[in-house]
Coordinates of C-alpha atoms in Angstrom, one line a residue:
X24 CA 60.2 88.9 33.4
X25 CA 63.0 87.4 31.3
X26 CA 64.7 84.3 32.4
X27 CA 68.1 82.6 30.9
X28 CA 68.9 79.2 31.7
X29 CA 72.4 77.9 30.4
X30 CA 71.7 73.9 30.2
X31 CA 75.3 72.2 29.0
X32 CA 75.0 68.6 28.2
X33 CA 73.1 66.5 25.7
X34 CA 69.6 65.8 24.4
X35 CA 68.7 64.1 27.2
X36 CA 70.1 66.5 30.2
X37 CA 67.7 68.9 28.1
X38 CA 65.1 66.4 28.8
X39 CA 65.4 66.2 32.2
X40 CA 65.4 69.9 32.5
X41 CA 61.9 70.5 31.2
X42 CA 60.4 69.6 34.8
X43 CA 61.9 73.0 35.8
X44 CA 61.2 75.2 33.2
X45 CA 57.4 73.8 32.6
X46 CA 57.1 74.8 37.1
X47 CA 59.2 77.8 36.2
X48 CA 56.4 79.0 33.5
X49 CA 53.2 77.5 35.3
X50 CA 54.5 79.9 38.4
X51 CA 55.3 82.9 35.5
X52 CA 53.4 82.4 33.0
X53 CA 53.9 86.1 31.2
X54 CA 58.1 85.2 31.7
X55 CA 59.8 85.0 28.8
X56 CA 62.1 81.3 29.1
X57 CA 65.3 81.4 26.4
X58 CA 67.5 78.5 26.9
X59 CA 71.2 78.6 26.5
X60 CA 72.3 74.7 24.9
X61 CA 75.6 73.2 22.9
X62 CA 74.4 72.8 19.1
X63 CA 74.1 68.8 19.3
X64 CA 70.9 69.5 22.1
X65 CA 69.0 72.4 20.2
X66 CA 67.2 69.9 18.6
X67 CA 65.6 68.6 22.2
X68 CA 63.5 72.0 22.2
X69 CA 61.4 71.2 19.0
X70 CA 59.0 69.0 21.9
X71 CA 59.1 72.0 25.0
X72 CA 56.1 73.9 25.2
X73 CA 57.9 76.4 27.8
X74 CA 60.7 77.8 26.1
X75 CA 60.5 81.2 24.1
X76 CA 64.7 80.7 22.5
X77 CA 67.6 78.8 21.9
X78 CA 71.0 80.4 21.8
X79 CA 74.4 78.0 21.0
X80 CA 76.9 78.0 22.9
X81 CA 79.2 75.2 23.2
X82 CA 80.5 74.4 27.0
X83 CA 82.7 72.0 26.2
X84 CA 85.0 73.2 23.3
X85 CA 88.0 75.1 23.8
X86 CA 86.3 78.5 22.8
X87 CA 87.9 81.6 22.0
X88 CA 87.9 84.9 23.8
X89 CA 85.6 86.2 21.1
X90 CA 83.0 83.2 21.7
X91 CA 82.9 84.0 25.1
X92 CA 82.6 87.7 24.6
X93 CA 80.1 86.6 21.9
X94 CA 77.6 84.9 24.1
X95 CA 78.5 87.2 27.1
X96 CA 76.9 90.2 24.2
X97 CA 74.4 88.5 23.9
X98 CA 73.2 87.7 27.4
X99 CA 73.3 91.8 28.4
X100 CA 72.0 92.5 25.5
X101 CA 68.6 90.8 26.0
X102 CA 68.2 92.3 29.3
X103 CA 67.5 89.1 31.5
X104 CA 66.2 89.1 34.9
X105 CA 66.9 86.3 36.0
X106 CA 70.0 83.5 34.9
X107 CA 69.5 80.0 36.3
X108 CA 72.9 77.7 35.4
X109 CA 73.4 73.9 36.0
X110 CA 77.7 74.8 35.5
X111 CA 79.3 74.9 39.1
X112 CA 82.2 76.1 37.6
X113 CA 84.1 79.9 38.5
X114 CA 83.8 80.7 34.7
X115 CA 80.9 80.1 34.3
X116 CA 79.7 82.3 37.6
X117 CA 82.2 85.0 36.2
X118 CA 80.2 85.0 32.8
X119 CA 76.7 85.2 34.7
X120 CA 78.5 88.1 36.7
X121 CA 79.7 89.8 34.1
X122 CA 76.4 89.7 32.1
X123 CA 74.6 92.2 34.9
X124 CA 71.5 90.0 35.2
X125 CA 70.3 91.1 38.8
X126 CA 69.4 87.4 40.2
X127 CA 72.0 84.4 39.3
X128 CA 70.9 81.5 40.9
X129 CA 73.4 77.7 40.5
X130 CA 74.5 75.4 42.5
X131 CA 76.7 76.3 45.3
X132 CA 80.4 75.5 44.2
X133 CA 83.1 77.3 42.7
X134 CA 81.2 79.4 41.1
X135 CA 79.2 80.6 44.5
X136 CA 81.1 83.8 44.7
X137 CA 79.6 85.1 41.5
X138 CA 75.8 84.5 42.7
X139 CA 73.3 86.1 43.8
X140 CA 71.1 82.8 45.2
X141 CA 73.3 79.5 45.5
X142 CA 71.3 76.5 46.1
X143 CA 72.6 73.3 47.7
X144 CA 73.8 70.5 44.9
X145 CA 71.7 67.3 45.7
X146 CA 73.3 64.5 43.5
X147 CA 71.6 61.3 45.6
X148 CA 67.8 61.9 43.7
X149 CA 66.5 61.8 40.5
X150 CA 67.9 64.4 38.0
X151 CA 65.4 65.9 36.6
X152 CA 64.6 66.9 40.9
X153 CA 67.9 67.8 41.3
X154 CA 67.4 70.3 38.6
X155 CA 64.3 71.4 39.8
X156 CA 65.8 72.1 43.4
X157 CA 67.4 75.2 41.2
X158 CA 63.7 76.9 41.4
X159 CA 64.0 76.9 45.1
X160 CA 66.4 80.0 44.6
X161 CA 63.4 81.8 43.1
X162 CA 61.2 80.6 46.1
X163 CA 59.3 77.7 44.0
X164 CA 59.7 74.6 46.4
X165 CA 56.8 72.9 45.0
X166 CA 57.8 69.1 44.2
X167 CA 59.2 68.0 40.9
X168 CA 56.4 67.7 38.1
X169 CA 56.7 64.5 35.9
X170 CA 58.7 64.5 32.8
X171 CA 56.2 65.5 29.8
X172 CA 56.9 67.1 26.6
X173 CA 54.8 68.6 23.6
X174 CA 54.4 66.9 20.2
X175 CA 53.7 68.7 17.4
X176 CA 50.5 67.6 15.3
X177 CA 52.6 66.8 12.5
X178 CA 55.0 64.4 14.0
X179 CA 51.8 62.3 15.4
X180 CA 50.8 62.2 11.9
X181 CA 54.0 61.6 10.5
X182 CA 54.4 58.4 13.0
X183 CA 50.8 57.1 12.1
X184 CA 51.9 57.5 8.3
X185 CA 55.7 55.3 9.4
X186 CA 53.1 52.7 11.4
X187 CA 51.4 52.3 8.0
X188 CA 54.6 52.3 6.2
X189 CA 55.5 49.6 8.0
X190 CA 52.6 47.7 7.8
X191 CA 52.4 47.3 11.8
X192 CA 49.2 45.6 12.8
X193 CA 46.5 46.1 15.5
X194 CA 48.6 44.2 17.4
X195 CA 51.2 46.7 17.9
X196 CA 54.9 47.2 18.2
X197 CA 57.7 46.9 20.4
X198 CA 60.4 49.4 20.0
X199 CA 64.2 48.3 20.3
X200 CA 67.2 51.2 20.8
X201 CA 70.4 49.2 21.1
X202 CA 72.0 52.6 22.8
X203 CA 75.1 53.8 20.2
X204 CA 76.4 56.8 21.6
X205 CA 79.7 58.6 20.4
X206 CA 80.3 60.8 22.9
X207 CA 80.0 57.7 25.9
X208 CA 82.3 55.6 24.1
X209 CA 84.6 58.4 23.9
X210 CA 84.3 59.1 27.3
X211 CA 84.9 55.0 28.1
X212 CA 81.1 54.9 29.1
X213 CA 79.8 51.2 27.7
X214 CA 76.5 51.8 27.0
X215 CA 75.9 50.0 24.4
X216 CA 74.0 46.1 24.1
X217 CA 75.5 43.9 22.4
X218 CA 74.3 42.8 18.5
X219 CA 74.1 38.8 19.8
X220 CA 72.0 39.7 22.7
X221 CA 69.5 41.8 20.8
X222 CA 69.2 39.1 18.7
X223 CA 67.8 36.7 21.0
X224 CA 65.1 39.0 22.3
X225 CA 64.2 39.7 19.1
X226 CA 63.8 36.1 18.5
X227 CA 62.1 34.9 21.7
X228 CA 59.7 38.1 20.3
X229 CA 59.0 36.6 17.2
X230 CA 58.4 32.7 18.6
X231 CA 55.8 34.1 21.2
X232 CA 54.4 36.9 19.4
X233 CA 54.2 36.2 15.9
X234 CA 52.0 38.9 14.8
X235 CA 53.7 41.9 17.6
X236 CA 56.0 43.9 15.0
X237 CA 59.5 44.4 16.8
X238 CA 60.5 47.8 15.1
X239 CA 64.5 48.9 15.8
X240 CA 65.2 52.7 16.0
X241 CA 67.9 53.4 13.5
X242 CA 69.5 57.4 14.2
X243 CA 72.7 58.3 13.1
X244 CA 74.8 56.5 15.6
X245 CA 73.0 53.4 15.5
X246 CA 73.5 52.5 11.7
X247 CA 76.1 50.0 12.4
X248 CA 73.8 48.1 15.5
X249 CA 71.0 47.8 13.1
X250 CA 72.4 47.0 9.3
X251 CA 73.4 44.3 12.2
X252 CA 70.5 43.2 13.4
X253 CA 68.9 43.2 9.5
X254 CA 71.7 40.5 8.9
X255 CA 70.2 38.1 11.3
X256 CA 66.5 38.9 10.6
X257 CA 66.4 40.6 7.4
X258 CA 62.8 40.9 7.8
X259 CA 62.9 43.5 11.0
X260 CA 61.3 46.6 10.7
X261 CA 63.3 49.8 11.5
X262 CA 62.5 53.6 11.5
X263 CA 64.7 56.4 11.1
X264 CA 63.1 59.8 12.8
X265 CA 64.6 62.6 11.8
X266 CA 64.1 65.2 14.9
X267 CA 63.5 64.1 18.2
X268 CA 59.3 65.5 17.8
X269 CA 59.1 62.2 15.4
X270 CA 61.0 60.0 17.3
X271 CA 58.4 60.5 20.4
X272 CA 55.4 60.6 18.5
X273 CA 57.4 57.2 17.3
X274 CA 57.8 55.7 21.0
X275 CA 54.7 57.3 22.0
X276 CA 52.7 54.9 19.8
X277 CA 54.7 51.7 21.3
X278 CA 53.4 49.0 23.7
X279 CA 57.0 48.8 24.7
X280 CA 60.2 50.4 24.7
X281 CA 63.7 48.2 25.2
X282 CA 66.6 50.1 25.6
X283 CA 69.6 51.5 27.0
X284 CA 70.4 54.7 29.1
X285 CA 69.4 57.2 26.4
X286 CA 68.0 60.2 25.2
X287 CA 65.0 58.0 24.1
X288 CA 64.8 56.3 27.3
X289 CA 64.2 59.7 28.9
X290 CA 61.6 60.6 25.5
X291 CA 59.7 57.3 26.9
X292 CA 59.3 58.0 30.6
X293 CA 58.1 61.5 29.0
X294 CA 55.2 60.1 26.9
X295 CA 54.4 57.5 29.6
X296 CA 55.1 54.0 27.1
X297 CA 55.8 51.1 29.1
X298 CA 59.9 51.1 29.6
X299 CA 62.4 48.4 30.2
X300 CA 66.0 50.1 30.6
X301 CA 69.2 48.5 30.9
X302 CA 71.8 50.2 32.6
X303 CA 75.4 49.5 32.7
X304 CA 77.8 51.7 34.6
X305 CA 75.3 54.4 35.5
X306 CA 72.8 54.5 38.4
X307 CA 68.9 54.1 37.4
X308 CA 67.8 55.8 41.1
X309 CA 69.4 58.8 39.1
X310 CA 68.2 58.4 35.4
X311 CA 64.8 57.0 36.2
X312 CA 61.7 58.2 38.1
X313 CA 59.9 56.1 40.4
X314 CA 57.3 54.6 38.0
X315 CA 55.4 51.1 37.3
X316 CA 55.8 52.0 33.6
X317 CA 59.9 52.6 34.0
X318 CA 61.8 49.6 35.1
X319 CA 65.2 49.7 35.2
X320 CA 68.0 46.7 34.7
X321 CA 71.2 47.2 36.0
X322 CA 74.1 44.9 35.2
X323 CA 75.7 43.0 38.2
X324 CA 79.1 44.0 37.0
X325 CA 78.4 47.6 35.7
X326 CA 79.2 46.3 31.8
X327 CA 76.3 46.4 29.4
X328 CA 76.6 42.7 28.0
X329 CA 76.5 40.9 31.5
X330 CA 72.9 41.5 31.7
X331 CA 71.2 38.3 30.0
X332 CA 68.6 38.2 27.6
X333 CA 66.6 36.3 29.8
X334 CA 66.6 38.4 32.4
X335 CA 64.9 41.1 29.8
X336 CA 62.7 38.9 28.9
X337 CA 61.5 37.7 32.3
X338 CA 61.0 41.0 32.9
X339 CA 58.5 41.4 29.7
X340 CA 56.5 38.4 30.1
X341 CA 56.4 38.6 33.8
X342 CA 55.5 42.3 33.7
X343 CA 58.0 43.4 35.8

């Protein structure tokens, strides 16, 4: 059997969908699993044991007839079975249509005409269930599975070799993503904490903790954050992954993740290291599982910076 799942959204949407295709392949394990993504997620993929490709396609950009006609090639051409879409919308049922794939299973919507198996859109749980509920159109109703991912033997070692690089200690390291995102400033989405605030955790760390490294995560949108942060304490240690395998190997090896509604955030629940999130205007019942290692802080006005540093760090010391 081949399968096609057309995932739009970023690296951590990916994330979240790798409940469904890991239940997906434990229920089929001879199916073939490609993956349909916008360029900026492809990279999620490099940690999923399940899936076979990645084809590019991106959703949101004003594509061309001959990018649609493109992928729409490329779909019949492979001869899937079976399409599985998170897209409600009537374009996106018209391509899954058009493509000849026998079952096309989505969420019922505007794009309901087009499909073969619509399943009921359940916003009010956890998203990585809500995708799952997708399977239900294939007769899997077994429960979600937990979020888990597969890291490469390399990018273990290539964390162990960045621990040494660092010169972390026995006593470990607490990890600190200050959550820069382009896209959810563009879309008027604060989720970012502010430089000041970091720098009092960072500081209540280093009184208590002398010999616990605090290590910031510096990608390519959080340059700015942490040349910050080296200001104030120019003797923080920060890593700089370069694919998302090393940068879960990186949190993997943690005794505690701080950060923000993020791709990481979701790579943390994944390789089960103790999480404390902040969350501004988005809703942790939806973005977080049900967990004693995942706990959630959500601002009282829905803006990043009214959450105190002391409530963080009440939360650390008090252990939840």
């Amino acid at each position: 059997m081949r399968v096609v799942a057309l995932v739009p959204g970023g690296i951590g949407d990916q994330i979240l969908f790798f409940p469904t295709l890991d239940d997906l392949k434990r229920s089929y394990p001879d199916a073939d699993i490609d993956v349909v993504v916008e360029p900026r997620s492809a990279g999620a993929y490099r940690v999923c044991k399940s899936v076979n490709d990645v084809l590019l396609y991106d959703f949101k950009d004003r594509n061309s007839p001959a990018d649609w006609g493109n992928l729409l090639g490329r779909l019949r051409d492979r001869e899937y079975d079976v399409a599985l879409s998170l897209g409600q919308t009537w374009l996106v049922g018209l391509l899954l249509w058009l493509t000849g794939i026998n079952k096309r299973i989505g969420y019922a919507g505007g794009g309901s005409p087009f499909l073969t198996d619509p399943v009921p859109l359940n916003k009010d749980q956890y998203a990585a269930a809500m995708y799952h509920d997708l399977l239900k159109g294939m007769g899997i109703t077994s429960p979600c599975p937990q979020l888990a991912i597969n890291l490469p033997k390399q990018d273990i070692l290539w964390a162990e070799a960045e621990q040494k690089r660092l010169g972390i200690t026995e006593s470990g390291y607490v990890l600190i993503h200050g959550g820069s995102s382009k896209l959810a400033q563009a879309k008027g989405i604060d989720k970012i904490y502010p430089v000041e605030n970091w720098s009092k955790i960072i500081q209540d760390f280093q009184q208590r903790q002398p010999d616990l490294s605090v290590v910031a995560i510096a990608g390519p949108e959080d340059t700015e954050l942490v040349n910050q942060l080296l200001l104030a304490f120019p003797n923080l240690k920060f890593t700089a992954p370069e694919d998302i395998g090393k940068l879960a190997a990186t949190i993997g090896g943690a005794s505690l993740m701080l950060c923000t509604d993020s791709a990481p955030m979701h790579l943390a629940v994944a390789v089960q290291t103790y999480t404390i999130a902040l969350f501004g205007p988005t809703d942790p019942e939806k973005l977080l599982p049900k967990s004693d290692r995942a706990i959630a802080i959500k601002s009282p006005t829905g803006k990043m910076a009214d959450i105190s540093p002391a409530t963080i760090l009440e939360k650390v010391w008090g252990g939840g």
